[in-house]
Tab-separated table of C-alpha atoms and ligand atoms in Angstrom:
chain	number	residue	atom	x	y	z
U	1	UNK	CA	67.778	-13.207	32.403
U	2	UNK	CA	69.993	-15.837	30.805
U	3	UNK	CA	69.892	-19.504	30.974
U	4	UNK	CA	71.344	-20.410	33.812
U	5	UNK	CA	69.033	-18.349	35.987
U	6	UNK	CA	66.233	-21.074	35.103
U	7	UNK	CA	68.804	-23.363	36.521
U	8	UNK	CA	68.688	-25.874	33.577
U	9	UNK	CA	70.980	-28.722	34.053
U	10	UNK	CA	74.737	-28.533	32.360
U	11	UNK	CA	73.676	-31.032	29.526
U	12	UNK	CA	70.631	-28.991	28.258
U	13	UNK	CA	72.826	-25.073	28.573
U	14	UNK	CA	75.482	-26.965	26.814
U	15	UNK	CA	73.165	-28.033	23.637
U	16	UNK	CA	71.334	-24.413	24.235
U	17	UNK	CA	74.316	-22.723	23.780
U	18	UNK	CA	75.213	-24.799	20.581
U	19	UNK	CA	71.916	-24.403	19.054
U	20	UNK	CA	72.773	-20.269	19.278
U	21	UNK	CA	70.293	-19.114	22.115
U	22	UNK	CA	71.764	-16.088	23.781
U	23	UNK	CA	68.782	-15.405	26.271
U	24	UNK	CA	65.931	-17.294	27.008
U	25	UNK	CA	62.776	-15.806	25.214
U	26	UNK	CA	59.770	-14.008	27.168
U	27	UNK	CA	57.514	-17.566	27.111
U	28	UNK	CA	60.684	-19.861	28.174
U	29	UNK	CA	61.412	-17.188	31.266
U	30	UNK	CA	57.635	-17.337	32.591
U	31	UNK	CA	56.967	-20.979	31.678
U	32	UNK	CA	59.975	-22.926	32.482
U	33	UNK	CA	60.153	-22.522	36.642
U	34	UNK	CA	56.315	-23.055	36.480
U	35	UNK	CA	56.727	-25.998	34.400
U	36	UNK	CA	59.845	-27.452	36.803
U	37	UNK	CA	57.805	-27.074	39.859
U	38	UNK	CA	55.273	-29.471	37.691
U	39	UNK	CA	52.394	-27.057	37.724
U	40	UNK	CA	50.179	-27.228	35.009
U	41	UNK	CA	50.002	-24.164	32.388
U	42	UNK	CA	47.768	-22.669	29.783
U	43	UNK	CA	49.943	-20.474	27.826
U	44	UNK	CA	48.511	-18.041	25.059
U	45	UNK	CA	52.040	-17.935	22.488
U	46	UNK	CA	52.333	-18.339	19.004
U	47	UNK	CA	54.833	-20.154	16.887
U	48	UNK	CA	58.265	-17.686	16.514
U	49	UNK	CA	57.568	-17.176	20.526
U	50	UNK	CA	59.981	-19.501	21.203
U	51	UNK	CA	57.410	-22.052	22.982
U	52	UNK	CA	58.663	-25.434	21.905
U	53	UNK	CA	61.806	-25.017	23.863
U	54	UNK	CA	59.569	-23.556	26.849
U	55	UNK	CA	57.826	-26.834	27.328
U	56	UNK	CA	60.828	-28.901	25.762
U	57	UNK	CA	63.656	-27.741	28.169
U	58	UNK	CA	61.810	-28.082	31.499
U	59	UNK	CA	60.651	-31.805	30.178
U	60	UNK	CA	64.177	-32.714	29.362
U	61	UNK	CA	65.082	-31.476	33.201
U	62	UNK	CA	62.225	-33.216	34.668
U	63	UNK	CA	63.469	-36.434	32.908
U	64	UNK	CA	67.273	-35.907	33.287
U	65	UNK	CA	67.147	-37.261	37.019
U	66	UNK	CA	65.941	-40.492	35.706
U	67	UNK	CA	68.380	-40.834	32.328
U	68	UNK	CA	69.822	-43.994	33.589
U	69	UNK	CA	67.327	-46.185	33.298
U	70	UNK	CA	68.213	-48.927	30.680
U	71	UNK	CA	66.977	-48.626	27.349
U	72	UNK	CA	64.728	-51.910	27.220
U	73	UNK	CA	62.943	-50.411	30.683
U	74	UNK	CA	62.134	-46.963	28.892
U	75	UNK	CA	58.712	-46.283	29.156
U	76	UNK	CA	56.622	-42.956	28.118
U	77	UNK	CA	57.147	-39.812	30.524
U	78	UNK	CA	56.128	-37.357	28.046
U	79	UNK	CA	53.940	-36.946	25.687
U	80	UNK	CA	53.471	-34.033	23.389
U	81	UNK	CA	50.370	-34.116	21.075
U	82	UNK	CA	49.981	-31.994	17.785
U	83	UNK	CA	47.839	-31.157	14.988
U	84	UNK	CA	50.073	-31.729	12.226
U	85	UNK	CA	52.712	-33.740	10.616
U	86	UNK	CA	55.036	-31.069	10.166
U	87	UNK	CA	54.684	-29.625	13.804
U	88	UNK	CA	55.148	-32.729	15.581
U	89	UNK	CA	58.110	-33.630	13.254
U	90	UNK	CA	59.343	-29.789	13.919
U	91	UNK	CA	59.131	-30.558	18.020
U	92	UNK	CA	60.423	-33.725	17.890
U	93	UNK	CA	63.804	-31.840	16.005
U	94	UNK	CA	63.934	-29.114	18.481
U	95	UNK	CA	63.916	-32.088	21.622
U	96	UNK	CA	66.605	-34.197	19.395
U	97	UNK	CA	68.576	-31.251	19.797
U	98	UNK	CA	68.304	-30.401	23.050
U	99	UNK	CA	68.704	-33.578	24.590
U	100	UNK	CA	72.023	-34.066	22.207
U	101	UNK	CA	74.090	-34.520	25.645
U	102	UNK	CA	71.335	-36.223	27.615
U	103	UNK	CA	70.740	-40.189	26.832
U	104	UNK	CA	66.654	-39.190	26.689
U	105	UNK	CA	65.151	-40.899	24.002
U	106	UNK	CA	62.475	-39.406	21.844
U	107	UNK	CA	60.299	-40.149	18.562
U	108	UNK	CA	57.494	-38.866	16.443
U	109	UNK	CA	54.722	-40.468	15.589
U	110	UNK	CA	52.133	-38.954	12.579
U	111	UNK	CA	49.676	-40.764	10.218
U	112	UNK	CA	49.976	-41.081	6.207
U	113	UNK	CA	53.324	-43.162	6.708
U	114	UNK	CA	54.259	-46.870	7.112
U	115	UNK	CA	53.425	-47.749	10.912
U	116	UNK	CA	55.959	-50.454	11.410
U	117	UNK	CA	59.074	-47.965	11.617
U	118	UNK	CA	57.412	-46.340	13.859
U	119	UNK	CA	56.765	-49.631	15.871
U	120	UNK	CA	59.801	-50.552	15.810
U	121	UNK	CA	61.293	-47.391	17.014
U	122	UNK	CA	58.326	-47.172	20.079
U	123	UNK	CA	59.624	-51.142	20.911
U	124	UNK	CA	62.821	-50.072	21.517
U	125	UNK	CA	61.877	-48.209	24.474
U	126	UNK	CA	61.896	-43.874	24.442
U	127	UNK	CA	60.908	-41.077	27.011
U	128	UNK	CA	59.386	-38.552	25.184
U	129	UNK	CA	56.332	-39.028	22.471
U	130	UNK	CA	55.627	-36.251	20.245
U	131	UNK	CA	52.645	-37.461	17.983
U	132	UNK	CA	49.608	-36.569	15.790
U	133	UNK	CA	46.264	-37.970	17.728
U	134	UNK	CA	44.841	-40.549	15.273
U	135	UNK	CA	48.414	-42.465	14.926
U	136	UNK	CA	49.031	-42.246	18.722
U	137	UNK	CA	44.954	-43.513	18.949
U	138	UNK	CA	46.040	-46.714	16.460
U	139	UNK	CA	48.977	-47.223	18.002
U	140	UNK	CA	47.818	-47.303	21.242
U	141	UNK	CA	45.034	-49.424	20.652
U	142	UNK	CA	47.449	-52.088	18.903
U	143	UNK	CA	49.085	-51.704	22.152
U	144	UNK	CA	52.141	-50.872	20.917
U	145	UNK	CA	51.636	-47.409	22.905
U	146	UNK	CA	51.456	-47.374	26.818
U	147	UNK	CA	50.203	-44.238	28.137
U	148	UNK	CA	50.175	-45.388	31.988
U	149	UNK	CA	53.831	-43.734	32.933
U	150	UNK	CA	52.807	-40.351	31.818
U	151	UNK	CA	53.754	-37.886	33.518
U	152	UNK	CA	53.647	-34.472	31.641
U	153	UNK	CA	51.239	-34.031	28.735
U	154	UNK	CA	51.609	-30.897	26.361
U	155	UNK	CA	49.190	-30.129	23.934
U	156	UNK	CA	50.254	-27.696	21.653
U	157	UNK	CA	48.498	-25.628	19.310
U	158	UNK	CA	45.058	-26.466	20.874
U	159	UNK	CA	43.105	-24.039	19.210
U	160	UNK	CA	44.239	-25.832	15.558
U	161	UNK	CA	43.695	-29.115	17.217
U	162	UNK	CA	39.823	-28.502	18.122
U	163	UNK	CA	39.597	-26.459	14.485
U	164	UNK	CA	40.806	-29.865	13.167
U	165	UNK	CA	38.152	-31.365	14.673
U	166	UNK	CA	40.559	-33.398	17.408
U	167	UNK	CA	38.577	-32.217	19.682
U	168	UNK	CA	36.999	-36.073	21.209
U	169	UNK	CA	40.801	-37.788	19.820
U	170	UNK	CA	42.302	-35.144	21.963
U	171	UNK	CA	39.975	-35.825	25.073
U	172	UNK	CA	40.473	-39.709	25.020
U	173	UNK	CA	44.195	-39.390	24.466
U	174	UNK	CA	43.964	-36.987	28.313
U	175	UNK	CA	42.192	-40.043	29.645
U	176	UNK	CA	44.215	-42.696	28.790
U	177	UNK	CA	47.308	-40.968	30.668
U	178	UNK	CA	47.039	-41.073	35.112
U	179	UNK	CA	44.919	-38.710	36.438
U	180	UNK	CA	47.608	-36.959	38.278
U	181	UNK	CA	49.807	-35.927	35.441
U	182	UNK	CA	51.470	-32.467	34.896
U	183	UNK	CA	49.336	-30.828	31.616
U	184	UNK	CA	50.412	-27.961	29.707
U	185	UNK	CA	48.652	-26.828	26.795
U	186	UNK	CA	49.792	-24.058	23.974
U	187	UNK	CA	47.528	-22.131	22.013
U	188	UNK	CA	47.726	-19.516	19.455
U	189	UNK	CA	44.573	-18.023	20.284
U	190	UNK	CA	42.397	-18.486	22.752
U	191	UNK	CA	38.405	-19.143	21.767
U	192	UNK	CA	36.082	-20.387	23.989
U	193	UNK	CA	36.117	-24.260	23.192
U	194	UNK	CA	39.969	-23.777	23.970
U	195	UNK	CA	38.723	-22.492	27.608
U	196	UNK	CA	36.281	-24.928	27.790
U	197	UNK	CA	38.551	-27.688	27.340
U	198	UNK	CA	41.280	-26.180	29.669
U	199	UNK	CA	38.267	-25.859	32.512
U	200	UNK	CA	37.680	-29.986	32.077
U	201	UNK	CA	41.713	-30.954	31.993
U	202	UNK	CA	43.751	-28.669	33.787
U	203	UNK	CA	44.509	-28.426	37.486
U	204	UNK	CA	44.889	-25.257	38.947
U	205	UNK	CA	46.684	-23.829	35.568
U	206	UNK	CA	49.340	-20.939	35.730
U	207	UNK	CA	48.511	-18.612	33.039
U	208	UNK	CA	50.866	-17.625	30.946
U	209	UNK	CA	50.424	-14.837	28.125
U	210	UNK	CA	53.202	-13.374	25.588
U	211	UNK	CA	51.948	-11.068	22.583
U	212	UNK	CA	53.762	-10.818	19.769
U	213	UNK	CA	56.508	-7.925	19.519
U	214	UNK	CA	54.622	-6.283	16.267
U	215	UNK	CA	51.109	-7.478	16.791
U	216	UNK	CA	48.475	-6.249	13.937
U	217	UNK	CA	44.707	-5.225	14.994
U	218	UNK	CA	43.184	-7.367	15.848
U	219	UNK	CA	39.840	-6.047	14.789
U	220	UNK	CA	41.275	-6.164	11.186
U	221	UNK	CA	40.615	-9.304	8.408
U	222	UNK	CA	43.906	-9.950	6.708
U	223	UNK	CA	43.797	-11.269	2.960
U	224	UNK	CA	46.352	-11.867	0.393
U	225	UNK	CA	46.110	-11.910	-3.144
U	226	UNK	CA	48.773	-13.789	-5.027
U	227	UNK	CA	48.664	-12.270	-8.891
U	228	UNK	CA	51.288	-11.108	-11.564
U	229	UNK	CA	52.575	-7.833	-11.511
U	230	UNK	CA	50.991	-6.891	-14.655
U	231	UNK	CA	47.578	-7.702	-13.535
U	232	UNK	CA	47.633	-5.553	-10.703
U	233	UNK	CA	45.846	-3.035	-12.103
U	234	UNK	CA	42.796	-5.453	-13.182
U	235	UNK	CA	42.869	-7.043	-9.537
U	236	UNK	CA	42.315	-4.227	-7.712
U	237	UNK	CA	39.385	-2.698	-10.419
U	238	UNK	CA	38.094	-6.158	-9.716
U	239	UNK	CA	38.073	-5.810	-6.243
U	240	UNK	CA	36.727	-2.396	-5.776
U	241	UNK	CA	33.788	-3.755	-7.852
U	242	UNK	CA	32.671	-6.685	-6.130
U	243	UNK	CA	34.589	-7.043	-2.512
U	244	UNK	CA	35.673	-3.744	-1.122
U	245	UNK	CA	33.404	-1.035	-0.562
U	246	UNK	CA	33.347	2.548	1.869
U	247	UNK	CA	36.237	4.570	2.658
U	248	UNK	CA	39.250	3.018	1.302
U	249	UNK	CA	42.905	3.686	1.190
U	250	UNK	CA	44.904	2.518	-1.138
U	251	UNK	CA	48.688	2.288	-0.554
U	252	UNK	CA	51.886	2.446	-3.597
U	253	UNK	CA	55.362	2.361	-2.866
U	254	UNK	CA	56.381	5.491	-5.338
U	255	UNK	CA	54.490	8.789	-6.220
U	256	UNK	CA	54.897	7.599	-9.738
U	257	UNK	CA	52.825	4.468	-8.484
U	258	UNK	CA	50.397	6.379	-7.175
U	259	UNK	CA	49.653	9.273	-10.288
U	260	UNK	CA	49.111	5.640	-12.630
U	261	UNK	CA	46.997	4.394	-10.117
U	262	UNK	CA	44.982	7.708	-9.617
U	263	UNK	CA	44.466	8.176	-13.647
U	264	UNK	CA	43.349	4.375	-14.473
U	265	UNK	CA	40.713	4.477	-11.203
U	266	UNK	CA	39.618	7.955	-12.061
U	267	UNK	CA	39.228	6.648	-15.946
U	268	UNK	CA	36.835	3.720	-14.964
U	269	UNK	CA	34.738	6.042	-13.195
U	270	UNK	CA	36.095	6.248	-9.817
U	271	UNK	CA	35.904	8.916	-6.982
U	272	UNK	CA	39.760	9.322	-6.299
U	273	UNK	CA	42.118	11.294	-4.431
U	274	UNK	CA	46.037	10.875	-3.976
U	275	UNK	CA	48.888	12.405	-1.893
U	276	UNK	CA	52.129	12.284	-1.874
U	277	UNK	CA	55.389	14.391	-1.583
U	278	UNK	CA	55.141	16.022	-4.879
U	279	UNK	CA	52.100	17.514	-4.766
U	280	UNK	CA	51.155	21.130	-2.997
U	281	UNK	CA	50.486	21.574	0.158
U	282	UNK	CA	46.946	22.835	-0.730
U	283	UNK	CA	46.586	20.130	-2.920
U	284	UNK	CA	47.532	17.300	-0.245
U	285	UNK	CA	44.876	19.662	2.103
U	286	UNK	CA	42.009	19.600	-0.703
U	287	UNK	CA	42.747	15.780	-1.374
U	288	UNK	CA	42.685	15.405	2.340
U	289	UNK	CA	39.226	16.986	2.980
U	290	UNK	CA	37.569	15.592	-0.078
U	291	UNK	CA	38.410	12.847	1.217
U	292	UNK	CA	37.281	13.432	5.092
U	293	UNK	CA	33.951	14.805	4.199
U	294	UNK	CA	33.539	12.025	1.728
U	295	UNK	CA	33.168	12.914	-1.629
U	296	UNK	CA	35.495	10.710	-2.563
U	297	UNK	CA	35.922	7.448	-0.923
U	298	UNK	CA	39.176	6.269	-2.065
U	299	UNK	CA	42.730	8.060	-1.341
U	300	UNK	CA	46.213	6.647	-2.752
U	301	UNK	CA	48.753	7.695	-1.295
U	302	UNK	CA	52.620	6.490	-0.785
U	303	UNK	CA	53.921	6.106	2.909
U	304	UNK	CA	56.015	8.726	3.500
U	305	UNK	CA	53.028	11.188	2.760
U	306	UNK	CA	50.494	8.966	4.564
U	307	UNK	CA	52.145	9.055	8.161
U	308	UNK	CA	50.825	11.190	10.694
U	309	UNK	CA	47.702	11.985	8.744
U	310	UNK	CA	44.598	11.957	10.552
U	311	UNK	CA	42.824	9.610	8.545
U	312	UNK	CA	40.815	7.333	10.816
U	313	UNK	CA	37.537	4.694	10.493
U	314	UNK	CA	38.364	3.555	7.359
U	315	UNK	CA	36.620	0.508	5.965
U	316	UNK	CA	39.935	-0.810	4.336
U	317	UNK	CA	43.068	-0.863	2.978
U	318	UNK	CA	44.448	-2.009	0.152
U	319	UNK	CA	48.259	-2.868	-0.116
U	320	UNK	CA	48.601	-2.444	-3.666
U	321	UNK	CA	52.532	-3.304	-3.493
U	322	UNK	CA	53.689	-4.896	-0.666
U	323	UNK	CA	56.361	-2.632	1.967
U	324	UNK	CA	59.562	-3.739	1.852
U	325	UNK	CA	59.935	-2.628	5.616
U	326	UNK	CA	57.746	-5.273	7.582
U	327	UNK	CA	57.089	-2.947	9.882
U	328	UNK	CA	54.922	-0.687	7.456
U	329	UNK	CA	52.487	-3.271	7.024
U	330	UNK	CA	51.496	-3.233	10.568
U	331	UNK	CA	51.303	0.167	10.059
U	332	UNK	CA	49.075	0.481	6.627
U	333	UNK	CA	46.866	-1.752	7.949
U	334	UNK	CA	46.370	-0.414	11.781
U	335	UNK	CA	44.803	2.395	9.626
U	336	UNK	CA	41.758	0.336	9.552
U	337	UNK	CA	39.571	-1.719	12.083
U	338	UNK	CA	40.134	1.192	14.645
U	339	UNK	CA	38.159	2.060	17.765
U	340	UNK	CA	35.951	-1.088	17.874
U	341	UNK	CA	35.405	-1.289	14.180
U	342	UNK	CA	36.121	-4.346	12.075
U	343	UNK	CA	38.580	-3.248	9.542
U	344	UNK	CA	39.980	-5.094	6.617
U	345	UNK	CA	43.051	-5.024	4.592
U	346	UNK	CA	43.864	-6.420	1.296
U	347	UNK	CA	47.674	-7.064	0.094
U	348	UNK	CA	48.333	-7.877	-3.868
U	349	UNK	CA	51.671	-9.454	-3.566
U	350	UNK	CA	53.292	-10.135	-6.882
U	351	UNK	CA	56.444	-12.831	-7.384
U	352	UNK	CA	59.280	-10.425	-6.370
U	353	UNK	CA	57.324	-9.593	-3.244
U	354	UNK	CA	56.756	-13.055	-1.470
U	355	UNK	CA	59.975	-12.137	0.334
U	356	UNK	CA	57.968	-8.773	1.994
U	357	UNK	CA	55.526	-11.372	3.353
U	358	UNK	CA	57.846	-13.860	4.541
U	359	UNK	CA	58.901	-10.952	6.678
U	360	UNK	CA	56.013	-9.451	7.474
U	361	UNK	CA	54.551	-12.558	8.800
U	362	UNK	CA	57.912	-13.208	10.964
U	363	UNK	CA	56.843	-10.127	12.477
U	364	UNK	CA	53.515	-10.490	13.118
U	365	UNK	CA	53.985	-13.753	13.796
U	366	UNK	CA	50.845	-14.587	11.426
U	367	UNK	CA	50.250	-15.965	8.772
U	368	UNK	CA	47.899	-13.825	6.612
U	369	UNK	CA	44.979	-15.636	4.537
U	370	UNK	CA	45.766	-16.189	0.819
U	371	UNK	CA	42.549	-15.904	-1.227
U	372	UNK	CA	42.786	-18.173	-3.916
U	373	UNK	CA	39.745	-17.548	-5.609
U	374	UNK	CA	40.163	-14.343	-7.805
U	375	UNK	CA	40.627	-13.998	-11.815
U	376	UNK	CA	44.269	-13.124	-11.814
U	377	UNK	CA	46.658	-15.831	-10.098
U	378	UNK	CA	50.167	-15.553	-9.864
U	379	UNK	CA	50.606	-19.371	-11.087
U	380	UNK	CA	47.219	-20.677	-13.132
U	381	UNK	CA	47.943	-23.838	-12.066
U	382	UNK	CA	48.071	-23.495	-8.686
U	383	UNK	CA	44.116	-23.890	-8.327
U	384	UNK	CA	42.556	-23.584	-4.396
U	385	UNK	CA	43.288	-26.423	-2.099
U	386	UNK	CA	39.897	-27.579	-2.370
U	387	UNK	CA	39.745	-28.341	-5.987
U	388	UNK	CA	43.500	-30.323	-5.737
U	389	UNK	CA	42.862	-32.338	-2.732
U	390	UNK	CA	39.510	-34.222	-3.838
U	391	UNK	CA	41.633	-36.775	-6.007
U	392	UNK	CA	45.363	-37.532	-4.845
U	393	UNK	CA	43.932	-36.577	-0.681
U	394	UNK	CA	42.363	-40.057	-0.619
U	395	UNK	CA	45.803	-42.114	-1.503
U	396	UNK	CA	47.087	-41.291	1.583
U	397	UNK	CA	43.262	-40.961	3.742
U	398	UNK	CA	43.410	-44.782	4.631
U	399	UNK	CA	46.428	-44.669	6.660
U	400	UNK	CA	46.106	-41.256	8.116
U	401	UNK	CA	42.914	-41.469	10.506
U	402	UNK	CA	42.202	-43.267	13.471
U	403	UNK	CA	38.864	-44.943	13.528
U	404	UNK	CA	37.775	-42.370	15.915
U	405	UNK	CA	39.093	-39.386	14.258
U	406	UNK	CA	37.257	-40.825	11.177
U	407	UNK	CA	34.276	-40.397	12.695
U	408	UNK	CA	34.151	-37.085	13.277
U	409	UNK	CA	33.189	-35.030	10.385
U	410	UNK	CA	34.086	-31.967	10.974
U	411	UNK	CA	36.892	-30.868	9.404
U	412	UNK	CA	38.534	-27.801	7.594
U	413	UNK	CA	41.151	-29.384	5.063
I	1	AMP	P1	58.859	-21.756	18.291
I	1	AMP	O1	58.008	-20.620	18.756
I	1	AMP	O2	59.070	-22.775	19.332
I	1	AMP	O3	58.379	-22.321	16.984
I	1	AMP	O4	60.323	-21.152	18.013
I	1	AMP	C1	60.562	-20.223	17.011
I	1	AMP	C2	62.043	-20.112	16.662
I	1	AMP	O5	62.753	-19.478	17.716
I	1	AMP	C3	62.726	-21.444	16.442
I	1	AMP	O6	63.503	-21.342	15.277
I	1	AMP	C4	63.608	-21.629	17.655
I	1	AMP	O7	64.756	-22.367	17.335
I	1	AMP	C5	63.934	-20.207	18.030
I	1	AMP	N1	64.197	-19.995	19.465
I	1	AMP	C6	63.609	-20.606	20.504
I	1	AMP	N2	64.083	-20.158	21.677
I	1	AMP	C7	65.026	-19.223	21.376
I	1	AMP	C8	65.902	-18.391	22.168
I	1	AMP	N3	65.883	-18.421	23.493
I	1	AMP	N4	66.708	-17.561	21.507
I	1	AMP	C9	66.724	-17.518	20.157
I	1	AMP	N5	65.935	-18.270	19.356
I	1	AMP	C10	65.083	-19.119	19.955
């Protein structure tokens, strides 16, 4: 399917075709005809789906008809609410683009900067509102924001947004636009408050679901352990004696990796098998079964001698160096968290790795948990968010909360 066959107007293939897009991705072919015969959608997608542009592009079409309309006259046809700053600034880029040939005006709104910009900007008149939910909330109650033209809402990330505890900001903001507005909301995953919300908002929605290319178990916990390369060795040893108990595999990148790793574990009084290329076939098979009929509960092995082996149910694994093909990861860790059973898989990435993660989590299309808390970090002074943000967060609190999202408490950051 190409553009064209969503029969997008000549402006909007134009600026497609400049921004590089060959083919529409698998969200943009299933949501953009729902979207242009103004149904409403809940689509399950993740960011690197290609989502923006599958609510952004039908928007723009929707509005094209009326791009005549004199600046001063502009009022608000779309609005687009997100959790964060740097989403709503990243959505309001991709619609700049788009509507490069189109005379649609659009902004961004987000707390924690000066308001009278942004004022000034709204005064002039625009189409489309991207915006985090307290500054849209202020603005709107300075009445600098008028939510009556409406006519498509998108709420994107919605599962972030009620995590965020936007859950009442995001409910007031669906009131204050007409009743019979198109909405389309965007969620990574889909929890029950996420349903719940969709059941009180949306009309009739299409549903619209696109997994990932490489998706990881889900049954398995994902954590990430920033630390030096030569601390490795005491990371792990620290791990295996507080965190990570059971049947555990433990993956290196070379056989030479894997003999160093064997010796040390073995010397501190650990049960340990390896396997890899190098050794005998009766010694991979006696490895194998001690580890099978568990009297030992840890195996290192390298990948090449790992695939194919029948080594199920395992509690974890641990990613001692991170693969350099993304693709492994999914791999290593789909060992684990198999047939029903929470798994859980633990990657010590050291400073010449972070590029293995970048592209594992382009793959995935997740971003894996960092633990912060552990003896050996990569940079000391990097201590957990929680620690930094009690001092400098406040300079910037005043500005960056509506009265309403003040008042709820809940919140993760
Ligand atoms: P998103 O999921 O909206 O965050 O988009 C992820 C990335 O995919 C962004 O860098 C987009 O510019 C890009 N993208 C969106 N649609 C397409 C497409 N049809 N073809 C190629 N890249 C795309």
């Amino acid at each position: 399917m190409s553009f064209k066959d969503l029969k997008l107007n000549k402006p909007l293939l134009r600026a497609v075709a400049e921004t590089g897009y060959d083919n529409p991705t698998l969200i943009q072919q299933q949501a953009i005809p729902v979207i242009l015969e103004q149904k409403d959608i809940i689509a399950s997608a993740q960011t690197g789906t290609g989502k923006t542009a599958a609510f952004a592009l039908p928007i723009l079409q929707l509005l094209l008809d009326r791009q005549d309309a004199p600046k001063r006259s502009k009022t608000i046809k779309a609005l687009i609410i997100s959790p964060t700053r740097e989403l709503a600034i990243q959505i309001s880029e991709n619609f700049k683009s788009y509507s490069t040939y189109t005379n649609l005006r659009s902004t961004v709104i987000f707390g924690g900067t000066a308001i009278e910009p942004q004022i000034d900007i709204l005064k002039k008149g625009i189409d489309i509102l991207i915006a985090t939910p307290g500054r849209l909330l202020d603005l709107h109650k300075q009445d600098i924001v008028n939510l009556d033209y409406v006519e498509t809402l998108v709420l994107d990330e919605a599962d972030l947004m009620l995590d965020m505890g936007f859950i009442d900001d995001v409910k007031k903001i669906e009131r204050l636009c007409p009743a019979n507005k198109q909405t389309l909301l965007f969620s990574a995953t889909m929890p029950y408050k996420v349903e719940q919300l969709a059941n009180s908002i949306l009309k009739q929605p299409t549903r619209i679901e696109v997994s990932p290319t490489s998706s990881a178990a889900k049954s398995v916990s994902q954590l990430l352990y920033y630390v030096p390369k030569r601390n490795k060795i005491e990371l792990c040893l620290h791990l295996l004696r507080n965190t990570i108990k059971g049947t555990i595999l433990i993956f290196r990148r070379t056989k030479f990796g894997v003999d160093k790793l064997e010796k040390t574990l073995l010397k501190n009084g650990y049960k340990v098998e390896s396997f890899h290329g190098d050794k005998s076939q009766s010694q991979r098979q006696q490895a194998l079964n001690n580890f099978k009929n568990n009297t030992v509960n840890i195996l290192i092995a390298t990948d090449v001698a790992a695939r194919g082996l029948d080594i199920n149910e395992l509690d974890a694994v641990i990613n001692f160096d991170m693969p350099n093909v993304p693709e492994t990861y999914v791999h290593r860790i789909g060992r684990t968290g198999r047939a029903g059973k929470e798994g859980c898989s633990y990657s010590l990435c050291s400073a010449d790795e972070k590029n293995y993660v970048t592209a594992i989590q382009q793959l995935t299309q997740k971003q894996i948990t960092v633990e912060h808390e552990h003896p050996y970090p990569l940079d000391p002074k990097a201590k957990p968010e929680v620690h930094r943000s009690k001092k400098t967060g406040s300079k910037h609190k005043k500005g960056r909360k509506s009265e309403a999202s003040k008042k709820k408490k809940k919140r993760w950051y």
